[in-house]
Amino acid sequence: MYQYDKYDQAMIDQRVAQYRDQTRRYLAGELNEEQFRPLRLQNGLYVQIHAPMLRMAVPYGLMSSTQIRKIADVSRKYDKGYVHFTTRQNFQLNWPALETVPDILAEFASVQMHAIQSSGNCIRNTTSDQLAGVCDGEVEDPRPYGEIIRQWSTFHPEFAYLPRKFKIAIVGNPDDRAATQVHDIGLHLVKNHEGEVGFEVLVGGGLGRTPILGKQIRPFLEKKDLLSYLEAILRVYNRLGRRDNKYKARIKITVREHGINHIRELVEAEWVEIRDQLELDQKEIDRVKGFFTEPEYEVTAAEDDSFAKMQVEDKNFARWVKQNVVAHKKPGYKVAYISLKAPKNPPGDVSAEQLDVIADLADEFNMGEVRSTHTQNLLFSDVKQGDLYALWLRLETEELATPNIDTLTDMICCPGLDFCGLANATSIPLAKEINERFDDLDYLYDLGDLKVKMSGCMNGCAHQSVGHIGILGVDKKGEEWYQFTLGGSSEADASLGQRLGRAIPKDDVVDTVSTLVDTYLELREQDEPFLNTVRRVGVDPFKERVYADN
Amino acid sequence: MQIIKDKEIVEDNWLHLDDEAELAAGNITVSLARWQEQHETLANHESGLGLRLTGADPLEEVVPDLDSFSLIVLDFPAFTDGRCYSFARLLRDRFGYKGEIRAQGDILHDQLFYMTQCGINSFEMANPNRIESALAGFDDFTESYQTTVLKPAPLYRRNR
Ligand code: SF4
């Protein structure tokens, strides 16, 4: 993975010093609340219902075991001994004291981690495919470009005060696992007719109260033009994006109001002016790529026969393998998901003790690396098949082996009313109830791939509009109600969910999920997944059943 | 009033004329509207002439007139309104403006580094009482990754 040199390190150390002084000035009354706000936000610090919340960046979801241990330490020393992984591969501390945040940032800086631009109206952390570099069918590993974009966007002097937040996602595999179509900019590594690798560029996707899928602005962009093209888009947006209404300020609205063709003309005209000056050198691409070379995979790894044997002997192991382990491009290697969705666990939460174990296991079995996924889980990307049983046993004792990846209980869920100052409704307790209702694993497997996403308000942090089942908390006269959508997807075949009907009271949410699932089971043809059934029959049959009784 | 210019505290010698105010002697700045209306008179102004722009103004339209101004004032009505960062870069990088570019409005210590990188070289601070300590803001960072007005090549090409 990428290692900081003295320049990278100096920059984050200086950031800590800068923020320490900003915090000091705020506490001394030299900065008022309004002036301090954008400063703390650009350092990831929100003020929530109970306490501040600090969001740390995990560039393209990649962490070392050293970093994982530091996260555990910091959460014990400055917080309540756990952290929460988000849908953008980052993590959050839910209870840090405002005064200690500079110290926390200094601790993280010592292991090359930062909170820079993890919130605020600026270019946020670039996310990517959690299987980058290890999956089959990849055009190229997207992570070096993720790192190049991280550096370009970090402290970009022109784009620190955009109309609104700006998120970029990049993938190298046509199976889009980073929800690129619902990002402000989505980048796909593609090959053109001549066989050269470059980027397809999408712009103007987004979720929140106006979910929109991104539109193609350029079918093929040469690698050397990556940064100039991004800069051109950002400059056009910085000048043109609306600043009069924060709900109309995202680039998706700029694109909608001006039309993609007009935006393309503006961007291309801007780009022509700057592309030579900002050309990205091949030498720099190669330098960064040098940090993401393939590890030395053992050629004998595939000779192991214990993996097959243990699946026969231990059916719990077999079940975990079937659900939480996926293919690796190298024979004898596998990718293992670490589920942060154990039944009683708030989705995405992980304790300091668990993190310590994960760090040890990463050293022992996964070349010292851990990845975070946009579904709020972790994963080991390079496990020898012969090691999987030992790994599973250890994960199992830590409640990190719930075999539910991509099932209904692998729910994506925002912090909701329990933590978030913007929430209309709770989400975590409902997730728990849904978990309790669907605790029969065989039943879950029969339901197959079923993505449930639940957000506590219109901001849609849990991406409910692209959930197969989306659940959105709304406020009705001070009570918590929930709006359901069906048939959304954030993958290559992305679509926005359709409204099921009027909102549903809190007490009926879990029953509604059951009814939806029952209806699906009746309607499905053979092994048809939930999403396909909804696409085939539409929402009406579901609607009839759900609203039949009232 | 004191301002920061080229990283030093100096006494300001410019007068920002309201659109209704009578023309005055000495260095004056005018809004774009006034310039467009009275450019013939203003072009004969004996002392320095400056132009005030807001992020909503059509920057490209004033490019042919840039030689008339020895100061361009960019308005930052709120800390969070970043449009004029792009204006500054375009003025320097694309339109070759060499005169003084000044930031006015909600200008704090914390924007000085970014603004300088974008080509702004003078500052009317929101809180003139703390102008002394604000000077530290120029040195928040010793390096930056990007190609900027001050650093016409990215970090990797300069140093790596
Ligand atoms: S969706 Fe709303 S309630 Fe949930 S975390 Fe985001 S802002 Fe908070």
XYZ file of C-alpha atoms and ligand atoms in Angstrom:
718
model
C 0.000 0.000 0.000
C 1.006 3.620 -0.354
C 3.683 4.797 2.081
C 4.071 8.455 2.931
C 7.298 10.175 2.074
C 8.555 13.214 3.995
C 6.298 15.544 2.009
C 3.111 13.612 2.680
C 4.034 13.296 6.337
C 4.892 16.975 6.712
C 1.564 17.931 5.228
C -0.528 15.940 7.664
C 1.650 16.950 10.612
C 1.221 20.590 9.668
C -2.491 20.017 9.349
C -2.597 18.783 12.924
C -0.716 21.872 14.082
C -3.042 24.116 12.109
C -6.116 22.461 13.554
C -4.685 22.600 17.066
C -4.381 26.339 16.689
C -7.871 26.638 15.219
C -9.317 24.708 18.145
C -7.378 26.903 20.552
C -8.689 30.061 18.905
C -12.228 28.713 18.997
C -12.023 27.812 22.679
C -10.505 31.228 23.394
C -13.415 32.928 21.650
C -11.337 34.256 18.762
C -13.363 32.245 16.257
C -17.108 32.150 16.573
C -19.232 29.073 16.043
C -19.956 29.947 12.440
C -16.317 30.596 11.604
C -15.093 27.469 13.329
C -17.676 25.250 11.678
C -16.172 24.939 8.173
C -12.728 24.518 9.728
C -13.707 21.660 11.973
C -15.778 20.082 9.214
C -12.805 19.985 6.890
C -11.139 18.027 9.668
C -13.995 15.576 9.900
C -15.536 16.925 13.077
C -19.318 17.141 13.263
C -21.297 18.192 16.278
C -23.966 15.571 16.874
C -26.784 15.136 19.342
C -24.742 13.875 22.268
C -21.195 14.733 21.378
C -18.962 15.608 18.475
C -18.368 12.898 15.902
C -15.001 12.557 14.222
C -14.813 10.980 10.796
C -11.438 9.663 9.717
C -10.578 9.079 6.074
C -9.623 5.641 4.800
C -8.416 6.336 1.269
C -9.960 3.773 -1.099
C -10.668 1.583 1.926
C -7.143 0.301 2.540
C -5.543 0.013 5.995
C -2.476 -1.642 7.519
C -2.541 -3.707 10.681
C -0.545 -0.920 12.353
C -3.305 1.513 11.513
C -5.974 -0.878 12.775
C -4.135 -1.163 16.114
C -3.945 2.594 16.324
C -7.672 2.883 15.694
C -8.259 0.442 18.551
C -5.918 2.365 20.870
C -7.396 5.741 20.098
C -10.947 4.505 20.542
C -10.015 3.172 23.981
C -8.068 6.201 25.068
C -10.302 8.983 23.745
C -13.668 7.379 23.122
C -15.862 4.505 24.237
C -13.801 1.670 22.834
C -15.456 1.158 19.490
C -15.665 2.790 16.068
C -18.236 2.815 13.291
C -17.447 2.097 9.625
C -19.411 4.157 7.096
C -20.766 3.587 3.601
C -17.840 5.526 2.199
C -15.203 3.176 3.603
C -14.309 5.667 6.333
C -14.753 5.251 10.065
C -16.136 7.432 12.823
C -15.494 7.969 16.483
C -18.826 8.778 18.074
C -17.808 10.317 21.390
C -14.551 12.259 21.232
C -14.248 15.454 23.251
C -13.754 18.510 21.089
C -10.685 19.599 23.052
C -8.933 16.284 22.488
C -9.445 16.097 18.735
C -6.066 17.680 17.937
C -4.399 14.974 20.060
C -6.418 12.282 18.338
C -5.411 13.614 14.946
C -1.771 13.679 16.040
C -2.017 10.023 17.076
C -3.471 9.087 13.712
C -0.920 11.190 11.838
C 1.787 9.032 13.403
C 0.432 6.091 11.380
C -0.226 8.040 8.176
C -3.920 8.580 8.739
C -5.899 11.792 8.598
C -9.375 13.293 8.677
C -8.664 15.825 5.983
C -11.733 16.782 3.961
C -13.745 13.920 5.405
C -16.624 16.337 5.655
C -17.453 19.905 4.612
C -18.098 21.365 1.172
C -14.920 20.134 -0.412
C -13.570 17.143 -2.306
C -14.078 14.156 -0.023
C -12.198 10.917 0.320
C -12.092 8.979 -2.961
C -13.652 5.534 -2.653
C -13.069 2.411 -4.693
C -13.768 -1.264 -5.234
C -13.066 -3.327 -2.124
C -11.817 -6.117 -4.415
C -9.410 -3.849 -6.298
C -6.326 -5.695 -7.437
C -7.574 -9.151 -6.465
C -10.704 -9.717 -8.543
C -10.945 -11.305 -11.948
C -11.840 -9.242 -14.964
C -10.301 -5.994 -13.790
C -9.122 -3.619 -16.514
C -6.538 -2.233 -14.117
C -6.109 -1.760 -10.378
C -7.896 1.542 -9.566
C -6.066 2.220 -6.289
C -3.011 4.019 -7.705
C -5.389 6.470 -9.356
C -7.288 6.721 -6.088
C -4.032 7.757 -4.424
C -3.165 10.203 -7.207
C -6.599 11.766 -6.812
C -6.167 11.846 -3.032
C -3.011 13.874 -3.397
C -4.448 16.181 -6.040
C -7.563 16.857 -3.976
C -5.830 17.228 -0.606
C -5.719 20.939 0.245
C -6.552 21.882 -3.321
C -6.468 25.640 -2.806
C -9.177 26.436 -5.322
C -11.754 23.877 -4.271
C -11.928 24.062 -0.481
C -15.182 26.055 -0.471
C -17.351 24.453 -3.108
C -21.118 24.941 -3.274
C -21.492 21.541 -1.604
C -19.625 18.333 -0.789
C -18.023 16.501 -3.696
C -17.462 12.758 -3.870
C -15.448 10.773 -6.359
C -15.453 6.986 -6.769
C -13.263 4.924 -9.055
C -13.436 1.294 -10.186
C -11.432 -0.911 -12.504
C -13.947 -3.710 -12.804
C -17.208 -3.540 -14.741
C -19.034 -5.041 -11.731
C -19.371 -1.709 -10.035
C -18.807 -2.308 -6.327
C -18.248 1.335 -5.421
C -21.628 2.762 -6.464
C -19.875 5.063 -8.941
C -23.146 5.987 -10.624
C -24.355 7.759 -7.525
C -21.224 9.854 -7.024
C -20.541 13.423 -8.098
C -17.871 11.968 -10.347
C -17.663 8.279 -11.220
C -14.542 6.976 -12.935
C -14.385 3.626 -14.715
C -11.105 2.274 -15.999
C -11.866 1.103 -19.532
C -10.044 0.028 -22.684
C -10.631 1.886 -25.946
C -10.625 0.375 -29.453
C -6.868 0.656 -29.661
C -6.527 -1.299 -26.462
C -5.291 1.660 -24.426
C -6.504 1.986 -20.860
C -8.156 5.218 -19.755
C -11.256 6.413 -17.955
C -14.900 6.666 -18.727
C -16.099 9.712 -16.797
C -19.560 10.103 -15.274
C -20.765 13.243 -13.610
C -23.745 14.386 -11.586
C -24.816 11.255 -9.755
C -25.950 11.461 -6.177
C -28.353 10.293 -3.493
C -29.968 12.349 -0.774
C -33.332 13.962 -1.301
C -32.981 14.047 -5.094
C -31.406 10.755 -6.138
C -30.004 10.893 -9.673
C -27.760 8.528 -11.622
C -24.592 10.028 -13.073
C -24.370 10.819 -16.774
C -21.472 10.089 -19.056
C -19.547 13.247 -19.777
C -16.663 11.581 -21.572
C -16.506 8.025 -22.915
C -12.723 7.845 -22.854
C -10.136 9.974 -21.138
C -6.447 9.275 -21.419
C -4.636 8.700 -18.160
C -2.385 11.694 -18.637
C -5.480 13.890 -18.690
C -7.002 12.600 -15.466
C -6.159 15.545 -13.225
C -6.755 18.258 -15.812
C -10.197 16.862 -16.553
C -11.126 16.610 -12.887
C -9.875 20.142 -12.372
C -11.971 21.359 -15.316
C -15.135 19.761 -13.912
C -14.467 21.178 -10.465
C -13.771 24.653 -11.778
C -16.960 24.728 -13.811
C -18.895 23.492 -10.787
C -17.238 25.921 -8.383
C -18.313 28.829 -10.559
C -21.693 27.594 -11.693
C -23.054 25.494 -8.830
C -25.869 27.064 -6.862
C -25.059 28.650 -3.553
C -28.494 30.043 -2.778
C -30.075 26.777 -1.667
C -28.132 23.962 -0.117
C -30.579 21.382 -1.425
C -29.850 22.500 -4.964
C -26.131 22.894 -4.596
C -24.804 19.455 -5.533
C -23.401 19.041 -9.028
C -26.250 16.650 -9.864
C -28.588 19.667 -9.788
C -26.143 21.814 -11.775
C -26.130 19.090 -14.417
C -29.885 18.729 -14.312
C -30.528 22.463 -14.577
C -28.044 23.147 -17.358
C -28.221 19.811 -19.143
C -25.338 17.395 -19.560
C -24.564 18.683 -23.049
C -24.063 22.240 -21.886
C -21.993 21.124 -18.917
C -19.885 18.989 -21.240
C -19.252 21.985 -23.507
C -18.168 24.113 -20.565
C -15.946 21.415 -19.116
C -14.293 20.585 -22.411
C -13.681 24.263 -23.142
C -12.068 24.689 -19.729
C -10.097 21.499 -20.147
C -8.557 22.553 -23.471
C -7.041 25.515 -21.652
C -5.398 23.560 -18.852
C -4.706 20.074 -20.139
C -1.120 20.701 -21.173
C -0.147 22.433 -17.973
C -1.724 19.758 -15.781
C -0.650 16.700 -17.698
C -0.037 13.753 -15.410
C 3.416 12.268 -16.018
C 3.713 8.543 -16.686
C 6.653 8.603 -14.300
C 4.383 9.683 -11.459
C 1.784 7.059 -12.360
C 4.544 4.460 -12.252
C 5.881 5.772 -8.954
C 2.483 5.434 -7.303
C 1.779 2.111 -8.986
C 4.981 0.869 -7.401
C 3.172 0.916 -4.039
C 0.417 -1.363 -5.269
C 2.374 -4.157 -6.891
C 1.172 -7.710 -6.509
C 2.463 -9.480 -3.419
C 4.469 -12.625 -3.924
C 1.716 -15.169 -4.084
C 2.766 -18.717 -3.260
C 2.407 -20.922 -6.289
C 1.793 -23.940 -4.105
C -1.184 -22.398 -2.322
C -3.664 -24.253 -4.528
C -2.199 -27.610 -3.561
C -3.774 -27.412 -0.132
C -6.584 -29.905 0.340
C -7.544 -29.030 3.917
C -9.844 -26.303 2.655
C -12.108 -28.755 0.825
C -11.806 -31.269 3.625
C -12.771 -28.903 6.422
C -15.847 -27.775 4.532
C -17.028 -31.358 4.492
C -16.190 -31.890 8.149
C -17.535 -28.669 9.587
C -20.766 -27.444 8.152
C -20.616 -24.109 9.966
C -17.314 -23.437 8.285
C -18.794 -24.484 4.941
C -21.650 -22.089 5.445
C -19.293 -19.216 6.206
C -17.207 -20.049 3.143
C -20.257 -20.121 0.943
C -21.538 -16.784 2.186
C -18.525 -14.708 3.254
C -15.697 -15.950 1.052
C -15.322 -14.951 -2.580
C -12.988 -15.819 -5.422
C -9.501 -14.389 -5.834
C -7.736 -14.028 -9.153
C -4.880 -16.282 -7.989
C -5.401 -20.022 -7.585
C -5.247 -21.079 -3.961
C -6.158 -17.622 -2.627
C -9.497 -16.292 -1.435
C -11.070 -13.071 -0.255
C -12.746 -13.307 3.149
C -15.318 -10.825 4.393
C -15.373 -9.934 8.065
C -18.997 -9.271 8.859
C -19.674 -6.266 11.095
C -23.331 -7.245 11.067
C -23.550 -9.730 13.918
C -27.163 -9.937 15.131
C -26.823 -7.680 18.158
C -24.234 -5.389 16.631
C -25.180 -1.943 15.334
C -24.308 -2.317 11.626
C -20.725 -1.241 10.948
C -19.615 -1.003 14.581
C -16.467 -2.770 15.726
C -14.916 -2.799 19.186
C -11.325 -2.035 20.100
C -10.826 -5.642 21.208
C -12.125 -6.924 17.910
C -9.875 -4.516 16.053
C -6.846 -5.803 17.938
C -7.703 -9.344 16.943
C -8.312 -8.289 13.350
C -4.898 -6.616 13.262
C -3.204 -9.782 14.556
C -5.092 -11.931 12.075
C -4.186 -9.565 9.255
C -0.516 -9.993 10.127
C -0.852 -13.723 10.358
C -3.049 -14.413 7.336
C -3.374 -11.370 5.102
C 0.040 -9.747 4.620
C -0.792 -7.115 7.211
C -3.625 -5.441 5.330
C -7.316 -4.858 6.013
C -9.910 -3.273 3.743
C -13.196 -1.578 4.473
C -16.187 -1.962 2.177
C -18.972 0.437 1.293
C -21.362 -2.066 2.820
C -19.857 -1.365 6.271
C -17.898 -4.583 6.560
C -14.176 -5.345 6.535
C -12.325 -7.824 4.406
C -9.079 -9.732 4.015
C -8.081 -9.669 0.382
C -5.322 -12.271 0.101
C -5.897 -15.300 2.288
C -4.413 -18.663 1.374
C -7.203 -21.209 1.187
C -5.281 -23.429 3.570
C -5.456 -20.686 6.216
C -9.167 -20.063 5.989
C -10.232 -22.584 8.606
C -7.846 -21.214 11.215
C -8.924 -17.699 10.338
C -12.588 -18.587 10.604
C -12.178 -20.189 14.036
C -10.650 -17.010 15.384
C -13.189 -14.740 13.739
C -15.973 -16.942 15.042
C -14.909 -16.494 18.671
C -14.889 -12.737 18.181
C -18.375 -12.664 16.639
C -16.892 -11.510 13.378
C -17.930 -14.504 11.296
C -21.677 -14.076 10.972
C -22.254 -15.742 7.601
C -24.589 -13.106 6.237
C -22.714 -11.108 3.592
C -25.140 -9.784 0.973
C -28.148 -11.238 2.773
C -31.025 -9.352 4.305
C -29.247 -9.001 7.645
C -26.145 -7.489 6.026
C -28.093 -4.278 6.260
C -26.615 -0.873 5.575
C -27.777 1.466 8.244
C -26.900 5.035 9.179
C -26.478 6.115 12.824
C -29.971 7.664 12.823
C -31.629 9.258 15.811
C -29.320 7.536 18.260
C -26.384 9.685 17.220
C -27.141 12.005 14.365
C -28.391 15.542 14.861
C -30.165 15.576 11.517
C -32.165 12.390 11.949
C -35.958 12.160 11.784
C -36.084 8.587 12.949
C -34.163 5.743 14.534
C -32.429 3.160 12.422
C -30.098 1.078 14.598
C -32.799 -0.331 16.922
C -34.910 -1.240 13.897
C -31.972 -2.986 12.295
C -31.688 -5.012 15.467
C -35.359 -5.945 15.352
C -35.112 -6.960 11.722
C -32.121 -9.069 12.639
C -34.054 -10.801 15.378
C -36.937 -11.524 13.040
C -34.681 -13.015 10.378
C -32.367 -15.092 12.504
C -32.857 -18.352 10.619
C -29.804 -18.637 8.407
C -31.258 -21.186 6.014
C -34.198 -18.935 5.440
C -31.840 -16.028 4.801
C -29.879 -18.028 2.259
C -33.070 -19.005 0.536
C -33.861 -15.304 0.158
C -30.495 -14.837 -1.499
C -28.980 -11.522 -2.462
C -31.137 -8.916 -0.775
C -29.773 -5.498 0.052
C -31.663 -3.573 2.683
C -30.567 0.007 3.307
C -31.990 2.241 5.987
C -31.424 5.964 6.552
C -32.737 8.132 9.344
C -33.415 11.136 7.116
C -33.470 12.503 3.568
C -29.709 12.891 3.493
C -29.639 9.215 2.755
C -26.272 8.308 4.259
C -27.221 4.628 4.024
C -28.025 4.989 0.302
C -31.570 3.730 0.746
C -32.621 4.878 -2.720
C -30.336 2.250 -4.235
C -31.336 -0.509 -1.801
C -33.262 -3.493 -3.104
C -35.409 -2.535 -0.171
C -34.879 1.062 0.885
C -36.186 2.404 4.178
C -36.183 6.110 4.905
C -37.092 7.701 8.211
C -39.466 10.655 7.953
C -40.977 12.867 10.559
C -44.748 13.145 10.760
C -45.872 15.527 13.440
C -43.051 14.512 15.715
C -43.510 10.787 15.161
C -41.184 8.413 13.387
C -42.513 7.039 10.105
C -40.786 5.156 7.352
C -40.967 5.471 3.595
C -40.188 2.263 1.686
C -38.730 1.984 -1.819
C -38.190 -1.166 -3.856
C -35.908 -2.154 -6.713
C -32.914 0.179 -6.295
C -29.384 -0.928 -7.095
C -25.981 0.758 -6.995
C -24.133 -1.780 -9.097
C -23.404 -1.863 -12.820
C -27.147 -2.098 -13.530
C -27.835 0.857 -11.217
C -31.396 2.029 -10.703
C -33.290 4.118 -8.190
C -35.877 2.446 -6.016
C -39.557 3.152 -6.560
C -41.822 4.253 -3.778
C -43.945 1.532 -2.328
C -46.687 3.847 -1.085
C -47.450 6.023 1.905
C -45.114 5.974 4.888
C -45.406 3.256 7.497
C -45.432 3.705 11.273
C -42.448 2.505 13.224
C -44.217 -0.431 14.838
C -45.077 -1.898 11.447
C -41.658 -1.660 9.829
C -40.442 -5.141 10.654
C -43.775 -6.679 9.621
C -43.598 -4.780 6.369
C -40.172 -6.228 5.633
C -41.647 -9.681 6.315
C -44.577 -9.055 4.014
C -42.268 -7.882 1.242
C -40.143 -10.963 1.637
C -43.170 -13.293 1.685
C -44.571 -11.652 -1.423
C -41.256 -12.103 -3.163
C -41.141 -15.790 -2.241
C -44.569 -16.290 -3.776
C -43.792 -14.370 -6.929
C -40.290 -15.458 -7.756
C -39.574 -17.803 -10.609
C -37.041 -20.519 -9.790
C -33.904 -18.898 -8.376
C -34.803 -15.411 -9.409
C -33.185 -12.850 -7.075
C -35.331 -10.283 -5.271
C -34.222 -7.413 -7.484
C -35.146 -9.263 -10.676
C -38.555 -10.156 -9.350
C -39.265 -6.537 -8.495
C -38.065 -5.476 -11.915
C -40.224 -8.100 -13.603
C -43.487 -7.567 -11.734
C -43.116 -3.953 -10.611
C -43.994 -2.625 -7.168
C -47.760 -3.032 -7.436
C -48.077 -6.632 -6.225
C -45.944 -5.713 -3.203
C -47.943 -2.613 -2.584
C -51.232 -4.494 -2.608
C -50.009 -6.938 -0.016
C -48.440 -4.376 2.290
C -51.412 -2.048 2.335
C -54.052 -4.792 2.131
C -54.930 -4.743 5.802
C -55.394 -1.046 6.275
C -7.004 50.904 7.754
C -4.305 48.288 7.810
C -4.224 45.465 5.325
C -1.854 42.641 4.514
C -0.020 43.006 1.266
C 2.675 40.643 0.050
C 2.761 39.139 3.542
C 3.359 42.468 5.274
C 1.097 44.750 7.219
C 0.717 48.040 5.392
C -1.536 51.087 5.499
C -4.178 50.863 2.810
C -4.163 53.717 0.309
C -7.241 52.797 -1.699
C -10.756 54.129 -1.448
C -13.622 51.818 -2.379
C -16.161 54.088 -4.032
C -19.840 53.315 -3.717
C -21.776 53.432 -6.948
C -23.546 56.614 -5.827
C -20.484 58.382 -4.445
C -18.832 61.249 -6.286
C -15.534 60.524 -7.966
C -12.654 61.287 -5.631
C -8.995 61.998 -6.113
C -6.407 59.346 -5.228
C -6.575 55.605 -5.709
C -10.147 54.388 -6.111
C -11.927 51.133 -6.824
C -15.313 50.858 -8.531
C -17.832 48.111 -9.077
C -18.174 46.403 -12.425
C -21.499 48.159 -13.031
C -19.921 51.565 -12.540
C -16.973 50.701 -14.720
C -19.282 49.609 -17.520
C -21.318 52.775 -17.243
C -18.533 55.312 -16.825
C -15.468 53.695 -18.286
C -14.611 56.663 -20.465
C -14.452 59.057 -17.528
C -12.825 56.491 -15.303
C -10.149 55.670 -17.854
C -8.854 59.229 -17.408
C -8.668 58.956 -13.630
C -5.321 60.364 -12.605
C -4.405 58.006 -9.803
C -4.754 54.255 -9.505
C -7.968 52.632 -10.656
C -9.220 49.344 -9.258
C -12.134 47.058 -10.087
C -14.303 45.225 -7.590
C -15.684 41.866 -8.667
C -18.097 39.468 -7.033
C -18.286 35.765 -7.774
C -21.467 36.380 -9.757
C -19.852 38.843 -12.172
C -19.038 37.723 -15.724
C -15.270 37.581 -15.356
C -14.566 36.863 -19.016
C -16.241 40.115 -20.069
C -13.730 42.311 -18.245
C -10.681 40.614 -19.669
C -10.179 43.159 -22.509
C -10.138 45.937 -19.872
C -7.706 44.381 -17.423
C -4.887 46.749 -18.358
C -6.930 49.640 -17.004
C -6.707 48.354 -13.450
C -3.810 48.217 -11.055
C -5.962 46.486 -8.427
C -8.699 43.905 -8.622
C -10.718 43.332 -5.486
C -12.454 39.982 -5.140
C -15.426 39.776 -2.861
C -15.861 36.926 -0.379
C -19.268 37.700 1.146
C -18.970 34.587 3.318
C -16.077 32.430 4.293
C -17.776 29.553 2.495
C -18.277 31.243 -0.871
C -15.375 29.901 -2.892
C -16.139 31.250 -6.359
C -13.473 33.916 -6.319
C -10.724 31.392 -5.703
C -11.353 30.339 -9.302
C -11.468 33.980 -10.389
C -8.047 34.623 -8.921
C -6.519 31.630 -10.647
C -8.026 32.540 -13.973
C -6.883 36.149 -13.659
C -3.324 35.040 -13.018
C -2.981 31.836 -15.035
C -5.166 32.488 -18.021
C -5.534 36.213 -18.400
C -2.034 37.123 -17.293
C -3.077 39.802 -14.829
C 0.007 41.080 -13.012
C -1.438 43.782 -10.759
C -2.567 43.465 -7.166
C -5.400 41.032 -6.414
C -7.072 41.649 -3.119
C -9.491 39.567 -1.070
C -12.191 41.468 0.757
C -15.046 40.289 2.969
C -15.101 37.407 5.403
C -11.352 36.910 5.312
C -9.779 34.950 8.135
C -6.338 33.759 8.964
C -7.355 30.301 7.785
C -7.886 31.151 4.119
C -4.614 32.958 3.576
C -2.645 29.921 2.500
C -5.179 28.805 -0.095
C -5.799 32.310 -1.343
C -2.122 32.951 -1.799
C -1.762 29.747 -3.791
C -4.547 31.002 -6.063
C -2.732 34.250 -6.763
C -4.314 36.679 -4.301
C -1.635 38.891 -2.771
C -3.431 41.351 -0.531
C -6.051 40.947 2.154
C -8.539 43.098 4.023
C -9.046 41.027 7.127
C -12.503 40.592 8.640
C -11.009 41.286 12.025
C -8.286 43.930 11.716
C -7.507 43.598 15.426
C -5.926 40.236 14.840
C -4.024 41.132 11.717
C -0.681 40.528 13.419
C -1.399 36.930 14.362
C -3.042 36.259 11.009
C 0.343 36.520 9.322
C 1.107 33.039 10.610
C -1.570 31.724 8.249
C 0.757 32.057 5.287
C 3.015 29.406 6.715
C 0.417 26.796 7.650
C 1.936 24.462 5.096
C 5.372 24.318 3.547
C 4.309 22.301 0.512
C 1.297 21.592 -1.624
C 0.613 18.777 -4.046
C -1.024 20.788 -6.788
C -0.036 22.995 -9.598
C -0.900 26.475 -8.339
C -0.208 30.060 -9.263
C 2.776 30.100 -6.910
C 3.987 26.664 -7.892
C 3.574 26.108 -11.606
C 4.519 22.426 -11.354
C 3.031 19.763 -9.090
C 4.953 18.489 -6.091
C 5.930 15.231 -7.767
C 7.629 17.064 -10.615
C 9.417 19.536 -8.373
C 10.576 17.232 -5.651
C 9.991 13.546 -6.065
S -29.153 9.701 6.795
Fe -29.718 11.446 8.037
S -29.976 10.539 10.041
Fe -28.781 9.106 8.905
S -26.672 9.654 9.362
Fe -27.249 10.664 7.455
S -27.853 12.676 8.116
Fe -27.909 11.389 9.941
